[in-house]
Short mmCIF file of C-alpha atoms in Angstrom, two decimals:
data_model
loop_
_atom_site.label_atom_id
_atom_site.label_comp_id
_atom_site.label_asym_id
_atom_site.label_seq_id
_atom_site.Cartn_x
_atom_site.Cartn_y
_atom_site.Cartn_z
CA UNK S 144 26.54 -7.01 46.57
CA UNK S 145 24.45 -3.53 45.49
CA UNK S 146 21.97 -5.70 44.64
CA UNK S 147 20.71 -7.51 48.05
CA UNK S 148 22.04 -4.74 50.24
CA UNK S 149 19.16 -2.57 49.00
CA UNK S 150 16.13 -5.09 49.76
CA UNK S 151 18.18 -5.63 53.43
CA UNK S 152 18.27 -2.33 54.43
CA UNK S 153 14.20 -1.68 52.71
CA UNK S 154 14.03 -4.76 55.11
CA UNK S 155 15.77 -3.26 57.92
CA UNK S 156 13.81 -0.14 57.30
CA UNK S 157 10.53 -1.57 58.73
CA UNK S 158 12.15 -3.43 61.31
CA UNK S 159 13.30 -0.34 62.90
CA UNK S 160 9.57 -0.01 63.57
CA UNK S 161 9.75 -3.22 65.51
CA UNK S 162 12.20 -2.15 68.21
CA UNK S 163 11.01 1.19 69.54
CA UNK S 164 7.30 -0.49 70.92
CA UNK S 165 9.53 -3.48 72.01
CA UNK S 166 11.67 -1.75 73.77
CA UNK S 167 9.33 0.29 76.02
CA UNK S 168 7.18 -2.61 76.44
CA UNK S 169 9.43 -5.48 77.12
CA UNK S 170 9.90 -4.65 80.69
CA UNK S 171 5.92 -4.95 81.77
CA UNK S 172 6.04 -8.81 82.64
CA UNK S 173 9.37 -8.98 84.24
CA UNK S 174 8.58 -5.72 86.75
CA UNK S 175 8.80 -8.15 89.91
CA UNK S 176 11.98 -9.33 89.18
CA UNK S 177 13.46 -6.19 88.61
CA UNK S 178 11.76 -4.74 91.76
CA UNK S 179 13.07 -7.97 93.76
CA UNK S 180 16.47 -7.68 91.86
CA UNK S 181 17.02 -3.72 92.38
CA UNK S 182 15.59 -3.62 96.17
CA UNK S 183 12.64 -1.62 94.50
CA UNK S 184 8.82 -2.44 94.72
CA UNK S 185 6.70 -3.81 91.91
CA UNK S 186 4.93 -0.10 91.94
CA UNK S 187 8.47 1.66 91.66
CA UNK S 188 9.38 -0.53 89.01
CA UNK S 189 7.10 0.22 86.66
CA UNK S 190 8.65 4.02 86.51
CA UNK S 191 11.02 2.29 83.83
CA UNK S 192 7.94 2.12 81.34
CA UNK S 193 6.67 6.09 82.39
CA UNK S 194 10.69 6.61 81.84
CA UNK S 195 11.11 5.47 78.50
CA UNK S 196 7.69 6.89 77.09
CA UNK S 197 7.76 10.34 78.74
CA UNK S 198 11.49 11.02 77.37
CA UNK S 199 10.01 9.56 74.06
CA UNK S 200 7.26 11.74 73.32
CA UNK S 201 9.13 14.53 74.87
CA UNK S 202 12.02 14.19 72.25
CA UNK S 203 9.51 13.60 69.27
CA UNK S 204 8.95 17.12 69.50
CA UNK S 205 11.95 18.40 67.51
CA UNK S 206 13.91 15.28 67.09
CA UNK S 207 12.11 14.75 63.73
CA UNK S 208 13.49 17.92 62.76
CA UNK S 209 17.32 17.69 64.23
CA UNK S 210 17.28 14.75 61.79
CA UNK S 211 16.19 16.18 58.84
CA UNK S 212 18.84 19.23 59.44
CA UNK S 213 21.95 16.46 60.73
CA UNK S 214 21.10 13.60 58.02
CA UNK S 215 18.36 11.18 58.17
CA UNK S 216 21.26 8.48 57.15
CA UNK S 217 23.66 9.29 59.82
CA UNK S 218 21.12 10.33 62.48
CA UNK S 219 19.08 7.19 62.80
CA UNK S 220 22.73 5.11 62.38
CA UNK S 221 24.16 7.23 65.62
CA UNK S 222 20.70 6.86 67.53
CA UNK S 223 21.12 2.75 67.06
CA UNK S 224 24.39 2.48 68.07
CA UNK S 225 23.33 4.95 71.54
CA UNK S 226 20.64 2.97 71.88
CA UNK S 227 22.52 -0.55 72.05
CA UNK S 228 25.45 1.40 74.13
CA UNK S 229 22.59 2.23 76.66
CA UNK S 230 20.80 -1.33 76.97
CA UNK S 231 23.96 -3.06 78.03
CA UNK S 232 24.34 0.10 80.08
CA UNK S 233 20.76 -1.40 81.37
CA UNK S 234 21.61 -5.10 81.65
CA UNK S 235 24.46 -4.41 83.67
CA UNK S 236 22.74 -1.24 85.74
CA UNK S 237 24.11 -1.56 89.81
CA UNK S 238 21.16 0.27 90.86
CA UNK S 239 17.27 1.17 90.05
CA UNK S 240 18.23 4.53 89.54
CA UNK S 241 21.26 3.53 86.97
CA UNK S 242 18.61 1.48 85.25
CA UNK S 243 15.66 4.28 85.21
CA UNK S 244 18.81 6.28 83.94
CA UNK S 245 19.20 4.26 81.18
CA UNK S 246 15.62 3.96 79.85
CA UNK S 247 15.53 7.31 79.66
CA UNK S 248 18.18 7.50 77.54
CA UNK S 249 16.62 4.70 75.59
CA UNK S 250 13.77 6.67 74.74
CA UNK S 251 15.82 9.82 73.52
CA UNK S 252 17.84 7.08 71.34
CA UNK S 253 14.43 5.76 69.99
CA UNK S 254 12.82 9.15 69.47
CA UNK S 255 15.44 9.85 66.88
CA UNK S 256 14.68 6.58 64.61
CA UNK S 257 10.81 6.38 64.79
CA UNK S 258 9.72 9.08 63.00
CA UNK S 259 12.79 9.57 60.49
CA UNK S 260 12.12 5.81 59.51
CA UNK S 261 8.34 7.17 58.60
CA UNK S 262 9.71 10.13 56.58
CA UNK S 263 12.14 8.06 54.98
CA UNK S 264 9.13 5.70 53.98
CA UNK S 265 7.67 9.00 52.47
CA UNK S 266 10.93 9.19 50.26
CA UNK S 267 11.18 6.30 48.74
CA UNK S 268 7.40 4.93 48.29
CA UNK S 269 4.92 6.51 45.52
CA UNK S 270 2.57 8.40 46.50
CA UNK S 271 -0.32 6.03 45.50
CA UNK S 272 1.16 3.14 47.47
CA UNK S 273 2.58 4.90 50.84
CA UNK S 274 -0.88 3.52 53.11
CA UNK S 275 0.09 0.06 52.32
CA UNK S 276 4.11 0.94 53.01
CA UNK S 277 2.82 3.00 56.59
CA UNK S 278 0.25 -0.54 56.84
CA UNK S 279 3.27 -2.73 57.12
CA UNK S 280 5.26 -0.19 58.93
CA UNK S 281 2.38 -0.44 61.48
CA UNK S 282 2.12 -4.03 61.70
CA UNK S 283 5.54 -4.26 62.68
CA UNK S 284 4.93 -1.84 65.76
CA UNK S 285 2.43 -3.88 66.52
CA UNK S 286 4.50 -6.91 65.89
CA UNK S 287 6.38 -5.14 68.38
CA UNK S 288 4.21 -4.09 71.44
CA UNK S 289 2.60 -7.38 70.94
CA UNK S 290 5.63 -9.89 71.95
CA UNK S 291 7.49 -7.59 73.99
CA UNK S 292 5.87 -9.03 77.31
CA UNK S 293 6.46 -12.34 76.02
CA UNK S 294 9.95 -12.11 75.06
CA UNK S 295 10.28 -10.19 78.42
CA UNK S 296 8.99 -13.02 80.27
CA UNK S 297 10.95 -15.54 79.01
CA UNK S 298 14.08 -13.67 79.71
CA UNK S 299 12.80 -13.24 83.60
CA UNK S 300 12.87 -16.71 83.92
CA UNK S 301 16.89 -16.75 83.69
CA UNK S 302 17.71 -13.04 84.48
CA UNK S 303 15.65 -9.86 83.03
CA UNK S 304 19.14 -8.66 82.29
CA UNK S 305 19.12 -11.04 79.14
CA UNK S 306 16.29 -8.27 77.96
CA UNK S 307 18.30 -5.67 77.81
CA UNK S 308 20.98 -7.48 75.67
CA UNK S 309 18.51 -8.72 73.18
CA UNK S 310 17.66 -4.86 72.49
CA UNK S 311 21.19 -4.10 72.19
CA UNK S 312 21.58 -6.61 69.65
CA UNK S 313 19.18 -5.56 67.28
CA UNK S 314 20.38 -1.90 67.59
CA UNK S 315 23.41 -3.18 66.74
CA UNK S 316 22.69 -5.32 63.32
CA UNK S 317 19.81 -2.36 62.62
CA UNK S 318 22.64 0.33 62.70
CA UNK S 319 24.74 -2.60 60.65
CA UNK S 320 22.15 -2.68 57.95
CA UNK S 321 21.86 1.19 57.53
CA UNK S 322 18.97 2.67 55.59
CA UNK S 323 18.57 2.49 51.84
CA UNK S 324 20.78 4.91 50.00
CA UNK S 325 17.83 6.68 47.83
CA UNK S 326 16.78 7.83 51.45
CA UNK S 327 19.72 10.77 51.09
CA UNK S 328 17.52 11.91 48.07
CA UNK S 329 14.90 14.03 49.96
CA UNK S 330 13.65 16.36 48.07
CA UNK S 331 12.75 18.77 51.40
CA UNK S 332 16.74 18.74 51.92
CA UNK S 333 17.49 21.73 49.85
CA UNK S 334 16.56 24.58 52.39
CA UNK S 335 17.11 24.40 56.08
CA UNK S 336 14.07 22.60 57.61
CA UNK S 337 12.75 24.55 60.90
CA UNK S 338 10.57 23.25 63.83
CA UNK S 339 7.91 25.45 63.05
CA UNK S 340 7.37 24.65 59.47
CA UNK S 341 6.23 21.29 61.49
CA UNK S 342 3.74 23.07 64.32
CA UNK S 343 1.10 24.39 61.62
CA UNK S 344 -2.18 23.92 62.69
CA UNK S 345 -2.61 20.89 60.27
CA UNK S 346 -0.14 19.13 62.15
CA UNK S 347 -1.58 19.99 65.72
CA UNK S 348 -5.29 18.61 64.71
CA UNK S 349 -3.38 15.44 63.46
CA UNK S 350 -1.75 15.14 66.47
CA UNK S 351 -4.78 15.83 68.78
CA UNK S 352 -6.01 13.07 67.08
CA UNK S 353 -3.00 10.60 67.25
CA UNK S 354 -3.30 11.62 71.09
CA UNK S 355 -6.87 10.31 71.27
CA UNK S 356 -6.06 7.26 69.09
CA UNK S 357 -3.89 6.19 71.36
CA UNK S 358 -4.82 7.93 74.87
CA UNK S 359 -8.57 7.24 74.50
CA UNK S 360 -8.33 3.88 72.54
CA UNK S 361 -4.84 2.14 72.16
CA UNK S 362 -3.97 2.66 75.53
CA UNK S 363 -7.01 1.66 76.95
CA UNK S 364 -5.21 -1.88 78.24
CA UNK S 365 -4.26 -1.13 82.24
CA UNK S 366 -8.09 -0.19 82.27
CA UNK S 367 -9.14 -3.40 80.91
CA UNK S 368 -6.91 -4.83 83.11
CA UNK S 369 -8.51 -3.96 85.76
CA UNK S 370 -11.35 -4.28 85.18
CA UNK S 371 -10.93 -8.60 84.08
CA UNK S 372 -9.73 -8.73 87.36
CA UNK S 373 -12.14 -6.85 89.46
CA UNK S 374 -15.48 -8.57 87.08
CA UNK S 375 -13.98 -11.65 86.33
CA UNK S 376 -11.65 -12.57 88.39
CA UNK S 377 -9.01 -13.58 85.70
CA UNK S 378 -5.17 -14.07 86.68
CA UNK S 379 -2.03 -12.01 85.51
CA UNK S 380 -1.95 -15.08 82.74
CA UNK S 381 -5.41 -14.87 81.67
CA UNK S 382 -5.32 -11.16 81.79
CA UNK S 383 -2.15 -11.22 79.44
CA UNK S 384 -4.21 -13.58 76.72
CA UNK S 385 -7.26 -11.13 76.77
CA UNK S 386 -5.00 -8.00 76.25
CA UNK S 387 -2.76 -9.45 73.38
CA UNK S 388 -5.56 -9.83 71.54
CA UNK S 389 -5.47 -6.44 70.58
CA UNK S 390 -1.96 -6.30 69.30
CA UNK S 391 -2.72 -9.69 67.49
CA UNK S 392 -5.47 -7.65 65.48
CA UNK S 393 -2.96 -4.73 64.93
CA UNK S 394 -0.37 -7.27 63.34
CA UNK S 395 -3.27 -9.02 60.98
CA UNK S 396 -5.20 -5.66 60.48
CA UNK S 397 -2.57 -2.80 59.73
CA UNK S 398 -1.42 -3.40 55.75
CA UNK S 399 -5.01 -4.15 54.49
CA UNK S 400 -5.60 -0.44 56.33
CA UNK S 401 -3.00 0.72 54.74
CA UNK S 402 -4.24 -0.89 51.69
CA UNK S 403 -7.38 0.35 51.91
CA UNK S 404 -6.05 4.34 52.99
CA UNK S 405 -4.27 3.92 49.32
CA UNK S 406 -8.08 3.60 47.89
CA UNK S 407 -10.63 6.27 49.73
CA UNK S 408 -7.98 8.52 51.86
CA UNK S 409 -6.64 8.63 55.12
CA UNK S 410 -9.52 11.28 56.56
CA UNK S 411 -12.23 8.31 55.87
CA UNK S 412 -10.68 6.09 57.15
CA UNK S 413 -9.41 7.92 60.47
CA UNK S 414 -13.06 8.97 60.88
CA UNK S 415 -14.23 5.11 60.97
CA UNK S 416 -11.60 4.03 63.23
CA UNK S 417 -12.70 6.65 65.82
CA UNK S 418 -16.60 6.15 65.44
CA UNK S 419 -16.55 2.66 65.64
CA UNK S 420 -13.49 2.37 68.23
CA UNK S 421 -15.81 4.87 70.26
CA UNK S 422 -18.73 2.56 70.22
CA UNK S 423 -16.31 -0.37 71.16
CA UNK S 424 -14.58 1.28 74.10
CA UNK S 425 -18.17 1.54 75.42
CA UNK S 426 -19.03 -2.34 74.56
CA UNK S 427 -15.43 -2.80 76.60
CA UNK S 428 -16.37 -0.90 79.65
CA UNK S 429 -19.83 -1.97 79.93
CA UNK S 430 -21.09 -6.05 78.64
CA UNK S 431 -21.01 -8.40 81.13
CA UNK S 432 -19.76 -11.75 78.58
CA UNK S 433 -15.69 -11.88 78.95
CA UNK S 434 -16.39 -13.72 75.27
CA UNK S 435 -17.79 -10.75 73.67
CA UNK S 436 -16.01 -8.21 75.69
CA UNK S 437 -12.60 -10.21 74.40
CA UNK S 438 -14.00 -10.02 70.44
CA UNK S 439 -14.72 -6.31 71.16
CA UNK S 440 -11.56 -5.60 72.20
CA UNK S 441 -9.75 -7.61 69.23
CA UNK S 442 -12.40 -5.07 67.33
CA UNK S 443 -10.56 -2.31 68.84
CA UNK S 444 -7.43 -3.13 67.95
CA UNK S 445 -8.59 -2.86 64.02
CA UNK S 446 -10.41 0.55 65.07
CA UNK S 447 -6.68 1.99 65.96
CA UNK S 448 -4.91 0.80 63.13
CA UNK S 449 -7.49 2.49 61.01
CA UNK S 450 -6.50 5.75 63.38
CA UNK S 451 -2.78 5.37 63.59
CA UNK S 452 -2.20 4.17 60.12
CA UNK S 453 -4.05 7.14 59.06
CA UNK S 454 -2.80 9.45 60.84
CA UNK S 455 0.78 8.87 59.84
CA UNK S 456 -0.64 8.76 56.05
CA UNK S 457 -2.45 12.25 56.37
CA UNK S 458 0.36 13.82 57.66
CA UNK S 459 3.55 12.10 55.72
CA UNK S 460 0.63 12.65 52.66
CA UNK S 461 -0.23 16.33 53.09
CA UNK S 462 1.33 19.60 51.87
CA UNK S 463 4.17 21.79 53.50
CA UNK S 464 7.41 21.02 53.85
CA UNK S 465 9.47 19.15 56.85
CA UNK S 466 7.71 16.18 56.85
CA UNK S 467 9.86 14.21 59.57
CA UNK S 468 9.76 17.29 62.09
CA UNK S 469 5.51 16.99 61.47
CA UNK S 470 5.30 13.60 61.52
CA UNK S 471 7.95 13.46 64.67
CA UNK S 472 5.28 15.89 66.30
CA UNK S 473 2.09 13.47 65.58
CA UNK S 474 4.16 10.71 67.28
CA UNK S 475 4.95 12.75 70.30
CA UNK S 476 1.36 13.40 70.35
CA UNK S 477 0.48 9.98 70.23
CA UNK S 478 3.21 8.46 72.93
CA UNK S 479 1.77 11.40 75.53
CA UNK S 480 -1.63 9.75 75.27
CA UNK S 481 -0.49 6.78 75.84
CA UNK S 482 2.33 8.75 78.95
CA UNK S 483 -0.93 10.30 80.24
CA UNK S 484 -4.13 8.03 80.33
CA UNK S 485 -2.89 5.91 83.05
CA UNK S 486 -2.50 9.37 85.46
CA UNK S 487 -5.70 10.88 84.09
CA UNK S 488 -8.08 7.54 84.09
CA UNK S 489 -7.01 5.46 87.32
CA UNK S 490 -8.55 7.71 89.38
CA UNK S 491 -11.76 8.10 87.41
CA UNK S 492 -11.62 3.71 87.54
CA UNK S 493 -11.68 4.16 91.59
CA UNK S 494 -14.57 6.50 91.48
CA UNK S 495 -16.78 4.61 88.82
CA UNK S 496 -15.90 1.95 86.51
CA UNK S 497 -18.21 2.56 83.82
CA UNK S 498 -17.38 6.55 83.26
CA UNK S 499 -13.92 5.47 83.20
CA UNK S 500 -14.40 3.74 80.06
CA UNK S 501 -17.44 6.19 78.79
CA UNK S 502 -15.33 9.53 79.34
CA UNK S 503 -12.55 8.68 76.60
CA UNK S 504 -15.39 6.99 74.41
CA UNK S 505 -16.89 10.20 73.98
CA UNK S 506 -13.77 11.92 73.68
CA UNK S 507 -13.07 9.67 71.20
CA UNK S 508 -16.29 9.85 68.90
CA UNK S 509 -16.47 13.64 69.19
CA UNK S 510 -13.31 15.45 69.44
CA UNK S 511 -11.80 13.22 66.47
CA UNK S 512 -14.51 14.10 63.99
CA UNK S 513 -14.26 17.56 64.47
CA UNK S 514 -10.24 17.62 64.33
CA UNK S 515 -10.93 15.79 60.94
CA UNK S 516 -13.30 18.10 59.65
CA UNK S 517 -12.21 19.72 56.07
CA UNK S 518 -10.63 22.78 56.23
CA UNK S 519 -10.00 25.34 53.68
CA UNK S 520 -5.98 24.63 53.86
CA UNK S 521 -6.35 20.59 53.65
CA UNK S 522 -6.00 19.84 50.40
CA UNK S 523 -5.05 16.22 50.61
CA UNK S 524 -7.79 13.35 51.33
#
């Protein structure tokens, strides 16, 4: 029984990685019907995705290290079974403000599993082999974010409530399956772990940098969205198939990056993804062909991979100690670019459409380069 529990909770492991971008995205096709359902408008509605993320990043900040200090084990089991208790909380929510209640308690609940099932990846892969393990990792976040609106939709069609009891669900069997034991082995578990063993300056340029990966590049899609609709004319459908395209490329693209972080290090490879993603925002913003802006933007979603992926190998990879609490940080780093670029970029998008798309291009191409510059305390790749 020993014997396949292991593989099933390694399996369960990764597919922890699969619920938190499914969770906060699976409510973006059915916003209608919960506006029409709750007495809300289609605007209001979408507070429940700014409600999930903002709570999320927020709590990345020290949840990483709570963990570390309560158990990785027992924390990421007690933030599964909250974060089923809370979606049926959800699917049966009277009220808009019961529901917007309840996703942000489903972002606390997810803030404590994300980056504890990274460190715990840390633990238990070699050294030599943890970019292919944070490639797969990556793929299923992508996996993730990718069918969320799908799965979403389909659920509208009946009753969005059905959503919310799929998530619950899979809490449920992922807080079932548990995490493999060797995770309990962490060598960092010896001393007391502190917060700001996590908020070196090491950690703060990797997160800067997760920021822009995500802020500036992989959350780039309600500006495309636009602007299909404005210069093309496409419909909500059409607009859907041109922005899955760049979760299709994260799914294909984010092992062989991982893969390929394993061979020439994670600062290489970060520096690529934000050059070329750079030069691709700009192709995005700017051609006039919806074929080659739609192979540009599949382009992009490589470009983060090779950004996110690395990120979470530089830091899980690097020295110091507390390596959930710093990897927790780079998260929350990453889920406020993606909390923020909306607020900051719609407004540039009304004043000019091409410096909306130029402006985190060049923030892009610049800032990431010099974040990623060597520095006398980096002694990793």
């Amino acid at each position: 029984m020993r014997d396949l529990r292991e593989p099933l909770q390694r399996t369960a492991l990764y597919a922890g990685g699969f619920l938190g971008p499914f969770g906060g995205s699976v409510v973006v096709s059915m916003l209608p019907e919960i506006g029409a359902d709750t007495g809300v408008s289609t605007g209001t509605a979408a507070t429940t995705v700014t409600a999930y993320l903002g709570v999320f990043a927020a709590a990345m900040l020290f949840s990483g290290t709570l963990g570390a200090r309560w158990g990785r084990v027992r924390t990421v089991r007690t933030a599964y079974l909250v974060y089923a208790a809370v979606s049926i909380a959800a699917a049966l929510a009277p009220t808009f403000s019961v529901l917007i209640g309840t996703r942000m308690l489903q972002g606390a609940a997810n803030a404590f599993t994300t980056p504890l099932l990274l460190a715990a990846l840390a633990v238990i892969t070699p050294k030599d082999r943890l970019g292919r393990a944070l490639g797969l990792f990556g793929a299923m976040q992508a996996a993730g974010q990718t069918v969320a609106p799908l799965i979403g939709g389909l659920a509208a069609e009946v009753s969005w409530r059905w959503a919310f009891v799929v998530l619950a669900g899979a809490a449920l069997l992922l807080a079932l399956a548990g995490l493999p034991e060797s995770v309990r082995d962490d060598p960092s578990g010896t001393t007391r772990v502190r917060l700001r063993d996590a908020l070196t300056p090491r950690v703060l340029r990797i997160g800067l940098v997760a920021l822009l990966g995500w802020g500036a590049l992989g959350g780039l899609g309600f500006l495309l969205a636009f602007r299909v609709e404005d210069d093309f004319g496409l419909s909500p459908s059409e607009r859907g198939v041109v922005l899955t395209v760049f979760g299709l490329a994260g799914i294909l693209s984010s092992r062989p990056v991982g893969m390929l972080i394993d061979r020439v290090g994670a600062r290489a490879i970060v520096l690529i993804g934000a050059v070329s993603g750079a030069a691709l925002v700009v192709v995005v913003g700017t051609v006039p062909w919806l074929v080659v802006l739609g192979v540009a933007w599949f382009l992009a979603g490589i470009a983060s991979q090779f950004i996110l992926v690395g990120v979470n190998a530089a830091v899980l990879g690097g020295p110091g100690g507390n390596r959930g609490g710093a990897v927790s940080v780079v998260q929350a780093f990453r889920f406020g670019g993606a909390a923020f670029s909306p607020l900051l970029l719609t407004p540039v998008y009304g004043a000019d459409l091409v410096l909306a798309f130029l402006l985190p291009a060049a923030l892009l191409g610049v800032l990431v380069p010099l974040a990623m510059a060597r520095r006398p305390e980096a002694s990793s790749r």
